[in-house]
mmCIF file of C-alpha atoms (C1' of nucleotides) in Angstrom:
data_model
loop_
_atom_site.group_PDB
_atom_site.id
_atom_site.type_symbol
_atom_site.label_atom_id
_atom_site.label_comp_id
_atom_site.label_asym_id
_atom_site.label_seq_id
_atom_site.Cartn_x
_atom_site.Cartn_y
_atom_site.Cartn_z
ATOM 1 C CA MET A 1 93.126 108.746 117.342
ATOM 2 C CA SER A 2 90.163 107.153 115.718
ATOM 3 C CA ARG A 3 90.593 109.089 112.534
ATOM 4 C CA GLU A 4 94.085 107.762 112.256
ATOM 5 C CA PHE A 5 92.768 104.384 113.002
ATOM 6 C CA ARG A 6 90.290 104.659 110.191
ATOM 7 C CA ARG A 7 92.941 105.742 107.755
ATOM 8 C CA ALA A 8 95.119 102.835 108.754
ATOM 9 C CA MET A 9 92.310 100.349 108.494
ATOM 10 C CA PRO A 10 92.769 97.849 105.690
ATOM 11 C CA LEU A 11 89.553 97.943 103.736
ATOM 12 C CA LEU A 12 90.105 98.129 100.019
ATOM 13 C CA PRO A 13 90.829 95.381 97.520
ATOM 14 C CA ILE A 14 93.522 95.934 94.968
ATOM 15 C CA SER A 15 91.062 96.611 92.180
ATOM 16 C CA MET A 16 89.810 99.678 94.029
ATOM 17 C CA VAL A 17 93.316 100.877 94.687
ATOM 18 C CA MET A 18 94.118 100.499 91.022
ATOM 19 C CA GLN A 19 91.221 102.736 90.139
ATOM 20 C CA LEU A 20 92.003 105.300 92.786
ATOM 21 C CA THR A 21 95.681 105.539 91.967
ATOM 22 C CA GLU A 22 95.703 104.685 88.279
ATOM 23 C CA LEU A 23 98.502 102.256 88.929
ATOM 24 C CA THR A 24 98.580 98.706 87.615
ATOM 25 C CA ALA A 25 98.468 95.716 89.911
ATOM 26 C CA ARG A 26 101.966 94.896 88.807
ATOM 27 C CA GLN A 27 103.204 98.285 89.899
ATOM 28 C CA ILE A 28 101.454 98.145 93.241
ATOM 29 C CA ARG A 29 102.888 94.725 94.005
ATOM 30 C CA TYR A 30 106.290 95.865 92.914
ATOM 31 C CA TYR A 31 106.217 98.793 95.311
ATOM 32 C CA GLU A 32 105.168 96.458 98.054
ATOM 33 C CA GLU A 33 108.061 94.216 97.166
ATOM 34 C CA HIS A 34 110.282 97.212 97.735
ATOM 35 C CA LYS A 35 108.648 97.929 101.076
ATOM 36 C CA LEU A 36 107.182 101.263 100.090
ATOM 37 C CA ILE A 37 103.842 99.971 101.315
ATOM 38 C CA GLU A 38 102.876 96.982 103.383
ATOM 39 C CA PRO A 39 99.231 96.218 102.826
ATOM 40 C CA ALA A 40 97.566 93.784 105.176
ATOM 41 C CA ARG A 41 96.409 90.384 104.020
ATOM 42 C CA SER A 42 93.028 88.805 104.286
ATOM 43 C CA GLU A 43 92.622 85.310 105.570
ATOM 44 C CA GLY A 44 92.793 84.099 102.019
ATOM 45 C CA ASN A 45 95.941 86.068 101.306
ATOM 46 C CA ARG A 46 94.340 88.926 99.420
ATOM 47 C CA ARG A 47 95.949 92.304 99.890
ATOM 48 C CA MET A 48 93.778 94.744 101.770
ATOM 49 C CA PHE A 49 94.774 98.391 101.510
ATOM 50 C CA SER A 50 94.209 101.261 103.868
ATOM 51 C CA LEU A 51 93.654 104.864 102.910
ATOM 52 C CA ASP A 52 97.160 105.504 104.131
ATOM 53 C CA ASP A 53 98.379 102.965 101.614
ATOM 54 C CA VAL A 54 96.482 104.751 98.886
ATOM 55 C CA ASP A 55 98.027 108.019 99.959
ATOM 56 C CA ALA A 56 101.470 106.531 99.774
ATOM 57 C CA LEU A 57 100.790 105.109 96.335
ATOM 58 C CA LEU A 58 99.536 108.447 95.096
ATOM 59 C CA GLU A 59 102.701 110.022 96.287
ATOM 60 C CA ILE A 60 104.763 107.352 94.614
ATOM 61 C CA ARG A 61 102.993 108.027 91.382
ATOM 62 C CA GLU A 62 103.636 111.697 91.738
ATOM 63 C CA LEU A 63 107.331 111.165 92.312
ATOM 64 C CA LEU A 64 107.498 108.760 89.404
ATOM 65 C CA ASP A 65 105.887 111.362 87.201
ATOM 66 C CA GLN A 66 108.682 113.677 88.227
ATOM 67 C CA GLY A 67 111.204 111.233 86.882
ATOM 68 C CA ILE A 68 112.398 109.991 90.229
ATOM 69 C CA ASN A 69 113.402 106.366 90.396
ATOM 70 C CA MET A 70 112.760 103.763 93.050
ATOM 71 C CA ALA A 71 115.930 104.545 94.943
ATOM 72 C CA GLY A 72 114.957 108.188 95.130
ATOM 73 C CA ILE A 73 111.457 107.402 96.231
ATOM 74 C CA LYS A 74 112.746 105.128 98.927
ATOM 75 C CA LYS A 75 114.952 107.908 100.165
ATOM 76 C CA VAL A 76 112.117 110.378 100.202
ATOM 77 C CA PHE A 77 109.966 107.948 102.140
ATOM 78 C CA ASP A 78 112.693 107.205 104.610
ATOM 79 C CA MET A 79 113.335 110.870 105.212
ATOM 80 C CA ARG A 80 109.693 111.529 105.719
ATOM 81 C CA LYS A 81 109.515 108.756 108.248
ATOM 82 C CA THR A 82 112.428 109.938 110.327
ATOM 83 C CA ASN A 83 111.282 113.521 110.067
ATOM 84 C CA ASN A 84 107.895 112.577 111.336
ATOM 85 C CA VAL A 85 109.443 110.953 114.327
ATOM 86 C CA LYS A 86 111.553 113.969 115.127
ATOM 87 C CA SER A 87 109.313 116.921 114.450
ATOM 88 C CA SER A 88 106.009 115.203 114.797
ATOM 89 C CA ASN A 89 104.371 118.108 113.057
ATOM 90 C CA LYS A 90 104.599 119.786 109.700
ATOM 91 C CA LEU A 91 107.703 120.688 107.891
ATOM 92 C CA SER A 92 109.809 123.706 107.043
ATOM 93 C CA ILE A 93 113.296 122.473 107.677
ATOM 94 C CA SER A 94 112.324 119.052 106.537
ATOM 95 C CA ASP A 95 110.743 120.645 103.530
ATOM 96 C CA ALA A 96 113.990 122.244 102.498
ATOM 97 C CA GLU A 97 115.894 119.045 102.929
ATOM 98 C CA LEU A 98 113.337 117.245 100.927
ATOM 99 C CA ARG A 99 113.615 119.690 98.080
ATOM 100 C CA ALA A 100 117.353 119.307 98.090
ATOM 101 C CA ILE A 101 117.067 115.592 97.752
ATOM 102 C CA LEU A 102 114.469 115.947 95.076
ATOM 103 C CA ARG A 103 116.672 118.226 93.049
ATOM 104 C CA GLU A 104 119.545 115.857 93.401
ATOM 105 C CA GLU A 105 117.526 112.903 92.305
ATOM 106 C CA MET A 106 115.982 114.791 89.457
ATOM 107 C CA GLN A 107 119.354 115.703 88.079
ATOM 108 C CA GLN A 108 120.547 112.195 88.266
ATOM 109 C CA ALA A 109 117.395 111.030 86.623
ATOM 110 C CA GLN A 110 117.671 113.343 83.629
ATOM 111 C CA ILE A 111 114.075 114.235 83.658
ATOM 112 C CA MET A 112 112.306 113.934 80.444
ATOM 113 C CA GLN A 113 109.437 116.212 79.778
ATOM 114 C CA LYS A 114 106.496 114.291 80.937
ATOM 115 C CA ALA A 115 103.414 116.357 81.028
ATOM 116 C CA SER A 116 103.197 116.703 84.740
ATOM 117 C CA LEU A 117 99.862 115.536 85.846
ATOM 118 C CA ARG A 118 98.843 117.530 88.786
ATOM 119 C CA GLN A 119 98.982 115.366 91.783
ATOM 120 C CA GLY A 120 95.900 113.312 92.091
ATOM 121 C CA ASP A 121 95.455 113.686 95.755
ATOM 122 C CA LEU A 122 93.165 111.558 97.741
ATOM 123 C CA SER A 123 91.340 114.636 98.853
ATOM 124 C CA ARG A 124 89.198 114.216 95.835
ATOM 125 C CA PHE A 125 87.652 111.301 97.585
ATOM 126 C CA PHE A 126 88.514 111.276 101.219
ATOM 127 C CA GLN A 127 89.148 113.369 104.178
ATOM 128 C CA VAL A 128 92.806 114.033 104.388
ATOM 129 C CA LYS A 129 95.054 115.256 107.164
ATOM 130 C CA GLY A 130 93.249 118.497 107.875
ATOM 131 C CA GLU A 131 89.504 118.151 108.022
ATOM 132 C CA MET B 1 80.935 118.388 98.068
ATOM 133 C CA SER B 2 83.687 116.164 99.253
ATOM 134 C CA ARG B 3 82.519 114.721 102.493
ATOM 135 C CA GLU B 4 79.274 113.289 101.221
ATOM 136 C CA PHE B 5 80.935 112.243 98.042
ATOM 137 C CA ARG B 6 83.569 110.333 99.910
ATOM 138 C CA ARG B 7 81.130 108.589 102.125
ATOM 139 C CA ALA B 8 79.041 107.638 99.132
ATOM 140 C CA MET B 9 81.956 106.209 97.239
ATOM 141 C CA PRO B 10 81.721 102.479 96.684
ATOM 142 C CA LEU B 11 84.982 101.010 97.865
ATOM 143 C CA LEU B 12 84.500 97.963 100.020
ATOM 144 C CA PRO B 13 83.929 94.351 99.045
ATOM 145 C CA ILE B 14 81.266 92.414 100.850
ATOM 146 C CA SER B 15 83.781 90.539 102.959
ATOM 147 C CA MET B 16 84.900 93.758 104.600
ATOM 148 C CA VAL B 17 81.350 94.848 105.182
ATOM 149 C CA MET B 18 80.629 91.535 106.803
ATOM 150 C CA GLN B 19 83.449 92.060 109.244
ATOM 151 C CA LEU B 20 82.606 95.671 109.941
ATOM 152 C CA THR B 21 78.955 95.000 110.533
ATOM 153 C CA GLU B 22 79.063 91.422 111.770
ATOM 154 C CA LEU B 23 76.319 90.545 109.355
ATOM 155 C CA THR B 24 76.376 87.520 107.079
ATOM 156 C CA ALA B 25 76.508 87.854 103.321
ATOM 157 C CA ARG B 26 73.080 86.340 103.210
ATOM 158 C CA GLN B 27 71.728 89.046 105.451
ATOM 159 C CA ILE B 28 73.376 91.833 103.554
ATOM 160 C CA ARG B 29 72.023 90.576 100.245
ATOM 161 C CA TYR B 30 68.626 90.149 101.777
ATOM 162 C CA TYR B 31 68.550 93.740 102.934
ATOM 163 C CA GLU B 32 69.586 94.830 99.506
ATOM 164 C CA GLU B 33 66.785 92.763 98.053
ATOM 165 C CA HIS B 34 64.473 94.761 100.278
ATOM 166 C CA LYS B 35 65.963 98.040 99.090
ATOM 167 C CA LEU B 36 67.373 99.049 102.445
ATOM 168 C CA ILE B 37 70.711 99.508 100.738
ATOM 169 C CA GLU B 38 71.709 99.685 97.104
ATOM 170 C CA PRO B 39 75.404 98.929 96.800
ATOM 171 C CA ALA B 40 77.119 99.664 93.518
ATOM 172 C CA ARG B 41 78.458 96.911 91.317
ATOM 173 C CA SER B 42 81.883 96.394 89.908
ATOM 174 C CA GLU B 43 82.418 95.642 86.252
ATOM 175 C CA GLY B 44 82.315 91.989 87.078
ATOM 176 C CA ASN B 45 79.099 92.341 89.069
ATOM 177 C CA ARG B 46 80.620 92.325 92.547
ATOM 178 C CA ARG B 47 78.866 94.466 95.097
ATOM 179 C CA MET B 48 80.917 97.458 96.185
ATOM 180 C CA PHE B 49 79.807 99.184 99.368
ATOM 181 C CA SER B 50 80.228 102.758 100.499
ATOM 182 C CA LEU B 51 80.681 103.948 104.041
ATOM 183 C CA ASP B 52 77.117 105.143 103.876
ATOM 184 C CA ASP B 53 76.083 101.598 103.125
ATOM 185 C CA VAL B 54 77.994 100.400 106.137
ATOM 186 C CA ASP B 55 76.273 103.020 108.229
ATOM 187 C CA ALA B 56 72.899 101.855 107.060
ATOM 188 C CA LEU B 57 73.750 98.251 107.765
ATOM 189 C CA LEU B 58 74.967 99.082 111.232
ATOM 190 C CA GLU B 59 71.715 100.802 111.899
ATOM 191 C CA ILE B 60 69.794 97.863 110.551
ATOM 192 C CA ARG B 61 71.654 95.584 112.879
ATOM 193 C CA GLU B 62 70.935 97.879 115.737
ATOM 194 C CA LEU B 63 67.243 97.905 115.011
ATOM 195 C CA LEU B 64 67.213 94.142 114.591
ATOM 196 C CA ASP B 65 68.858 93.817 117.974
ATOM 197 C CA GLN B 66 65.991 95.838 119.334
ATOM 198 C CA GLY B 67 63.568 93.259 118.022
ATOM 199 C CA ILE B 68 62.301 95.331 115.141
ATOM 200 C CA ASN B 69 61.443 93.399 112.006
ATOM 201 C CA MET B 70 62.014 94.232 108.369
ATOM 202 C CA ALA B 71 58.761 96.069 107.977
ATOM 203 C CA GLY B 72 59.603 98.232 110.953
ATOM 204 C CA ILE B 73 63.065 98.934 109.694
ATOM 205 C CA LYS B 74 61.731 99.885 106.316
ATOM 206 C CA LYS B 75 59.408 102.338 107.970
ATOM 207 C CA VAL B 76 62.187 103.819 110.043
ATOM 208 C CA PHE B 77 64.297 104.250 106.948
ATOM 209 C CA ASP B 78 61.464 105.795 104.998
ATOM 210 C CA MET B 79 60.716 108.216 107.811
ATOM 211 C CA ARG B 80 64.287 109.227 108.012
ATOM 212 C CA LYS B 81 64.411 109.820 104.309
ATOM 213 C CA THR B 82 61.381 112.089 104.266
ATOM 214 C CA ASN B 83 62.593 113.814 107.390
ATOM 215 C CA ASN B 84 65.842 114.557 105.708
ATOM 216 C CA VAL B 85 64.058 116.179 102.858
ATOM 217 C CA LYS B 86 61.707 118.163 105.016
ATOM 218 C CA SER B 87 63.610 119.338 108.039
ATOM 219 C CA SER B 88 66.836 119.395 106.060
ATOM 220 C CA ASN B 89 70.045 118.899 107.888
ATOM 221 C CA LYS B 90 69.873 119.674 111.542
ATOM 222 C CA LEU B 91 68.313 116.434 112.676
ATOM 223 C CA SER B 92 69.754 114.084 110.131
ATOM 224 C CA ILE B 93 73.275 115.309 110.539
ATOM 225 C CA SER B 94 73.286 114.848 114.248
ATOM 226 C CA ASP B 95 71.862 111.435 113.728
ATOM 227 C CA ALA B 96 74.552 110.498 111.276
ATOM 228 C CA GLU B 97 77.131 111.759 113.663
ATOM 229 C CA LEU B 98 75.605 109.693 116.361
ATOM 230 C CA ARG B 99 75.958 106.597 114.298
ATOM 231 C CA ALA B 100 79.482 107.546 113.426
ATOM 232 C CA ILE B 101 80.285 107.850 117.068
ATOM 233 C CA LEU B 102 78.700 104.530 117.748
ATOM 234 C CA ARG B 103 80.801 102.944 115.108
ATOM 235 C CA GLU B 104 83.916 104.488 116.492
ATOM 236 C CA GLU B 105 83.088 103.189 119.896
ATOM 237 C CA MET B 106 82.667 99.751 118.500
ATOM 238 C CA GLN B 107 86.017 99.988 116.845
ATOM 239 C CA GLN B 108 87.595 101.262 119.995
ATOM 240 C CA ALA B 109 86.033 98.440 121.910
ATOM 241 C CA GLN B 110 87.474 95.994 119.469
ATOM 242 C CA ILE B 111 90.848 97.559 119.879
ATOM 243 C CA MET B 112 90.703 97.472 123.631
ATOM 244 C CA GLN B 113 89.521 93.935 123.569
ATOM 245 C CA LYS B 114 92.912 92.933 122.365
ATOM 246 C CA ALA B 115 96.363 94.102 123.150
ATOM 247 C CA SER B 116 97.598 94.770 119.694
ATOM 248 C CA LEU B 117 100.412 96.084 117.625
ATOM 249 C CA ARG B 118 100.104 99.365 115.874
ATOM 250 C CA GLN B 119 99.125 97.827 112.575
ATOM 251 C CA GLY B 120 97.687 94.820 114.297
ATOM 252 C CA ASP B 121 94.556 96.577 115.325
ATOM 253 C CA LEU B 122 92.569 94.503 112.935
ATOM 254 C CA SER B 123 94.601 91.430 113.439
ATOM 255 C CA ARG B 124 91.624 89.357 114.290
ATOM 256 C CA PHE B 125 90.565 90.038 110.743
ATOM 257 C CA PHE B 126 93.843 90.205 108.938
ATOM 258 C CA GLN B 127 97.211 88.716 108.891
ATOM 259 C CA VAL B 128 99.527 91.657 108.937
ATOM 260 C CA LYS B 129 102.992 91.159 107.668
ATOM 261 C CA GLY B 130 105.541 90.676 110.344
ATOM 262 C CA GLU B 131 103.159 89.661 113.030
ATOM 263 C "C1'" DA C 1 128.217 98.951 70.594
ATOM 264 C "C1'" DA C 2 127.356 95.478 73.858
ATOM 265 C "C1'" DT C 3 125.775 94.389 78.276
ATOM 266 C "C1'" DA C 4 123.350 94.677 82.488
ATOM 267 C "C1'" DC C 5 119.778 96.523 85.157
ATOM 268 C "C1'" DC C 6 115.236 98.628 86.181
ATOM 269 C "C1'" DA C 7 110.494 99.070 86.056
ATOM 270 C "C1'" DT C 8 106.790 97.267 84.058
ATOM 271 C "C1'" DG C 9 104.042 94.227 80.762
ATOM 272 C "C1'" DT C 10 102.218 89.745 79.909
ATOM 273 C "C1'" DT C 11 100.835 85.146 80.595
ATOM 274 C "C1'" DA C 12 99.633 80.799 82.893
ATOM 275 C "C1'" DG C 13 97.737 78.243 86.467
ATOM 276 C "C1'" DA C 14 95.897 77.932 91.064
ATOM 277 C "C1'" DA C 15 93.203 79.589 94.795
ATOM 278 C "C1'" DA C 16 89.932 82.571 96.937
ATOM 279 C "C1'" DA C 17 85.865 85.433 96.935
ATOM 280 C "C1'" DA C 18 81.515 86.432 95.451
ATOM 281 C "C1'" DA C 19 77.394 85.849 92.531
ATOM 282 C "C1'" DT C 20 72.779 83.550 91.783
ATOM 283 C "C1'" DA C 21 69.527 80.271 92.889
ATOM 284 C "C1'" DA C 22 67.354 76.738 95.142
ATOM 285 C "C1'" DC C 23 66.051 74.355 99.070
ATOM 286 C "C1'" DA C 24 65.957 73.992 104.353
ATOM 287 C "C1'" DT C 25 64.371 75.671 108.813
ATOM 288 C "C1'" DA C 26 63.500 77.934 113.257
ATOM 289 C "C1'" DT C 27 60.711 81.375 115.126
ATOM 290 C "C1'" DA C 28 56.835 84.483 115.009
ATOM 291 C "C1'" DA C 29 52.212 85.563 113.372
ATOM 292 C "C1'" DA C 30 47.756 84.384 112.058
ATOM 293 C "C1'" DT D 1 48.307 74.311 112.855
ATOM 294 C "C1'" DT D 2 49.546 76.756 108.949
ATOM 295 C "C1'" DT D 3 51.882 80.555 106.962
ATOM 296 C "C1'" DA D 4 55.262 83.950 106.510
ATOM 297 C "C1'" DT D 5 59.864 85.849 107.830
ATOM 298 C "C1'" DA D 6 64.522 85.985 108.122
ATOM 299 C "C1'" DT D 7 68.383 83.473 107.711
ATOM 300 C "C1'" DG D 8 71.221 79.137 106.999
ATOM 301 C "C1'" DT D 9 73.158 75.962 103.719
ATOM 302 C "C1'" DT D 10 74.673 74.042 99.509
ATOM 303 C "C1'" DA D 11 75.848 73.796 94.601
ATOM 304 C "C1'" DT D 12 77.598 75.901 90.579
ATOM 305 C "C1'" DT D 13 79.620 79.521 87.947
ATOM 306 C "C1'" DT D 14 82.102 83.717 87.307
ATOM 307 C "C1'" DT D 15 85.299 87.146 88.764
ATOM 308 C "C1'" DT D 16 89.236 88.543 91.245
ATOM 309 C "C1'" DT D 17 93.580 87.962 93.039
ATOM 310 C "C1'" DC D 18 97.690 85.468 93.873
ATOM 311 C "C1'" DT D 19 102.489 83.843 92.668
ATOM 312 C "C1'" DA D 20 105.915 82.945 89.461
ATOM 313 C "C1'" DA D 21 108.080 83.092 85.322
ATOM 314 C "C1'" DC D 22 109.446 85.110 81.223
ATOM 315 C "C1'" DA D 23 109.482 89.298 77.963
ATOM 316 C "C1'" DT D 24 110.828 94.029 76.916
ATOM 317 C "C1'" DG D 25 111.927 98.931 76.217
ATOM 318 C "C1'" DG D 26 114.741 102.303 78.139
ATOM 319 C "C1'" DT D 27 119.087 103.721 80.931
ATOM 320 C "C1'" DA D 28 123.295 103.218 82.613
ATOM 321 C "C1'" DT D 29 127.774 101.082 82.479
ATOM 322 C "C1'" DT D 30 131.579 99.237 80.405
#
DNA sequence: AATACCATGTTAGAAAAAATAACATATAAA
DNA sequence: TTTATATGTTATTTTTTCTAACATGGTATT
C-alpha cells in the first residue's frame, strides 16, 4: 500500500518530468488536456507530478514513437484501466487484445519508419512494479 | 545499481521537501550551509533534492526534536559516514530501512488523519483536480 | 488541389517559487 | 551579562511555470 502511495505522490515539477520523459512542456500539458494524465496542483497552481504520471508519460511517448495517434493512445489507456479493474493482475488475454488494437491503430496510422527508440522505462531511475 | 541511484537522484524542489519534512526553507538552507546535505542545483540554480536528502533532513529533524544541536548532529552524521565505510552495509542498511519505515509511518499517519479520496491523500498539500 | 484537423512550436505577459543577503531575535552557553 | 546558535523576517532579483493566443508542418478529407 505504501509503495503505491509513494508512486502516486505528487512530488516533481514539470521541469523534472521534461527531463525524465524527454517531452516538452507543451506536449505534457496537451496530454493533460486530453486527460491522459491528471497531475496535482500546488497551492500556487503549479503542476506536481507523481511517478505514476511519469510512467504514463513514458508510455505515451513510446506509443507516439510507434506512430499511434492521440485517439489510439486514449483507447489503449482506457483498455488498460478497465482491464486492471477486471483482472487486477497481469495480462495475457488483455495482452492479446491490446496487441490487436495496436495493430489496428498502426495500420490506420501508416507508420513511418521512425527509428524506434527502445522504451525509456522509468526503471532506469526508480523502482517499478516488481521490486 | 538502480536502487541507490534512484534514491540519489535529485528530483524535488525545496517546496516539496519543506512539506515532506516540515522544515522551513531557512532551516533547510542552513543545514546545507553546514554541509549536512548537499542538494544538486538546476540549471537556473534551484536546489533539487533527492530522496536521500529528504532522509537526511528527516533524521536531522528527529535529532533536533531530541534536543541535539548542530554540533551533535554533525557528529552523528560523521560517525555514520565512517561507520558505513568501515562496517559496510549491515548496520547502515538496517538504519536506512528504519528511517524509511519511520517515514512511511508518518505518511500513513497523515493519511489516517484525514478521510481522503484516493488521489486526495495529499490534499492538505495539493489541490487535486476534481476535488 | 484545397481545406480542415492534429499535434506541437513559439511567444507574450503574469504570477509563483526560489535564490541570496542582510538584519532581527529568542534561547542557550559562557 | 554577553556571546553564540538557530531560525525568523524582509527585500530584491532571477528562474520557473502558468495560460492563452497564434503559427505551422504533416495528414486526412473532400
